[in-house]
Amino acid sequence: MAAKEYIKVWIDYKDGKTACICLRSKKKCNKKCTPDLVERDKYRGWEDTFHVNKYGKCKE
């Protein structure tokens, strides 16, 4: 099971910052975007979901 996933996207940069990200298969705008490949961690944030204290209780 791979922990990282690579997604093909179009990215629009303005002043060195990311202004817009669209999937390559679902581009809706007519902007001049550059094709890129981004990496996503599938399990980001799961540590907080399964965290319990020493008494077996979770955060609510």
PDB file of C-alpha atoms in Angstrom:
ATOM      1  CA  MET A   1       0.000   0.000   0.000  1.00  0.00           C
ATOM      2  CA  ALA A   2       1.568   3.277  -1.111  1.00  0.00           C
ATOM      3  CA  ALA A   3       1.488   6.111   1.404  1.00  0.00           C
ATOM      4  CA  LYS A   4       2.000   8.802  -1.237  1.00  0.00           C
ATOM      5  CA  GLU A   5      -0.067   9.580  -4.295  1.00  0.00           C
ATOM      6  CA  TYR A   6       0.969  11.617  -7.336  1.00  0.00           C
ATOM      7  CA  ILE A   7      -1.683  13.760  -9.048  1.00  0.00           C
ATOM      8  CA  LYS A   8      -1.418  15.446 -12.465  1.00  0.00           C
ATOM      9  CA  VAL A   9      -2.586  19.075 -12.230  1.00  0.00           C
ATOM     10  CA  TRP A  10      -2.559  22.489 -13.919  1.00  0.00           C
ATOM     11  CA  ILE A  11      -1.125  25.276 -11.728  1.00  0.00           C
ATOM     12  CA  ASP A  12      -1.535  29.043 -12.176  1.00  0.00           C
ATOM     13  CA  TYR A  13       1.146  31.134 -10.428  1.00  0.00           C
ATOM     14  CA  LYS A  14       0.744  34.844  -9.615  1.00  0.00           C
ATOM     15  CA  ASP A  15       3.639  36.780  -8.039  1.00  0.00           C
ATOM     16  CA  GLY A  16       5.374  33.540  -7.053  1.00  0.00           C
ATOM     17  CA  LYS A  17       2.342  32.161  -5.213  1.00  0.00           C
ATOM     18  CA  THR A  18      -0.122  29.496  -6.270  1.00  0.00           C
ATOM     19  CA  ALA A  19      -3.363  31.142  -7.402  1.00  0.00           C
ATOM     20  CA  CYS A  20      -5.246  28.153  -8.839  1.00  0.00           C
ATOM     21  CA  ILE A  21      -4.877  24.368  -9.037  1.00  0.00           C
ATOM     22  CA  CYS A  22      -7.069  22.235 -11.344  1.00  0.00           C
ATOM     23  CA  LEU A  23      -6.935  18.545 -12.165  1.00  0.00           C
ATOM     24  CA  ARG A  24      -5.720  17.937 -15.693  1.00  0.00           C
ATOM     25  CA  SER A  25      -8.862  16.017 -16.571  1.00  0.00           C
ATOM     26  CA  LYS A  26     -11.216  18.696 -15.180  1.00  0.00           C
ATOM     27  CA  LYS A  27      -9.835  22.079 -16.236  1.00  0.00           C
ATOM     28  CA  LYS A  28     -12.695  24.603 -16.332  1.00  0.00           C
ATOM     29  CA  CYS A  29     -10.944  27.942 -16.957  1.00  0.00           C
ATOM     30  CA  ASN A  30      -9.154  29.454 -19.974  1.00  0.00           C
ATOM     31  CA  LYS A  31      -6.062  30.663 -18.079  1.00  0.00           C
ATOM     32  CA  LYS A  32      -2.492  29.963 -19.197  1.00  0.00           C
ATOM     33  CA  CYS A  33      -1.507  27.329 -16.641  1.00  0.00           C
ATOM     34  CA  THR A  34       1.575  25.133 -16.415  1.00  0.00           C
ATOM     35  CA  PRO A  35       1.267  21.347 -16.133  1.00  0.00           C
ATOM     36  CA  ASP A  36       2.775  19.871 -12.996  1.00  0.00           C
ATOM     37  CA  LEU A  37       2.789  16.775 -10.802  1.00  0.00           C
ATOM     38  CA  VAL A  38       1.975  17.166  -7.087  1.00  0.00           C
ATOM     39  CA  GLU A  39       2.523  14.692  -4.267  1.00  0.00           C
ATOM     40  CA  ARG A  40      -0.165  14.019  -1.669  1.00  0.00           C
ATOM     41  CA  ASP A  41       0.162  12.031   1.548  1.00  0.00           C
ATOM     42  CA  LYS A  42      -2.887   9.751   1.808  1.00  0.00           C
ATOM     43  CA  TYR A  43      -2.649   9.353   5.591  1.00  0.00           C
ATOM     44  CA  ARG A  44      -2.003  12.967   6.647  1.00  0.00           C
ATOM     45  CA  GLY A  45      -3.913  13.812   9.826  1.00  0.00           C
ATOM     46  CA  TRP A  46      -4.828  10.250  10.749  1.00  0.00           C
ATOM     47  CA  GLU A  47      -2.600  10.300  13.837  1.00  0.00           C
ATOM     48  CA  ASP A  48      -4.994  12.744  15.528  1.00  0.00           C
ATOM     49  CA  THR A  49      -7.998  10.579  14.676  1.00  0.00           C
ATOM     50  CA  PHE A  50      -6.699   7.514  16.517  1.00  0.00           C
ATOM     51  CA  HIS A  51      -5.005   9.290  19.439  1.00  0.00           C
ATOM     52  CA  VAL A  52      -6.153   8.205  22.905  1.00  0.00           C
ATOM     53  CA  ASN A  53      -4.900   9.263  26.328  1.00  0.00           C
ATOM     54  CA  LYS A  54      -3.662   6.881  29.029  1.00  0.00           C
ATOM     55  CA  TYR A  55      -7.255   6.177  30.125  1.00  0.00           C
ATOM     56  CA  GLY A  56      -8.384   5.119  26.654  1.00  0.00           C
ATOM     57  CA  LYS A  57     -10.411   8.251  25.915  1.00  0.00           C
ATOM     58  CA  CYS A  58     -10.156  10.222  22.683  1.00  0.00           C
ATOM     59  CA  LYS A  59     -10.382  13.983  22.164  1.00  0.00           C
ATOM     60  CA  GLU A  60     -13.810  15.327  21.309  1.00  0.00           C
TER      61      GLU A  60
END
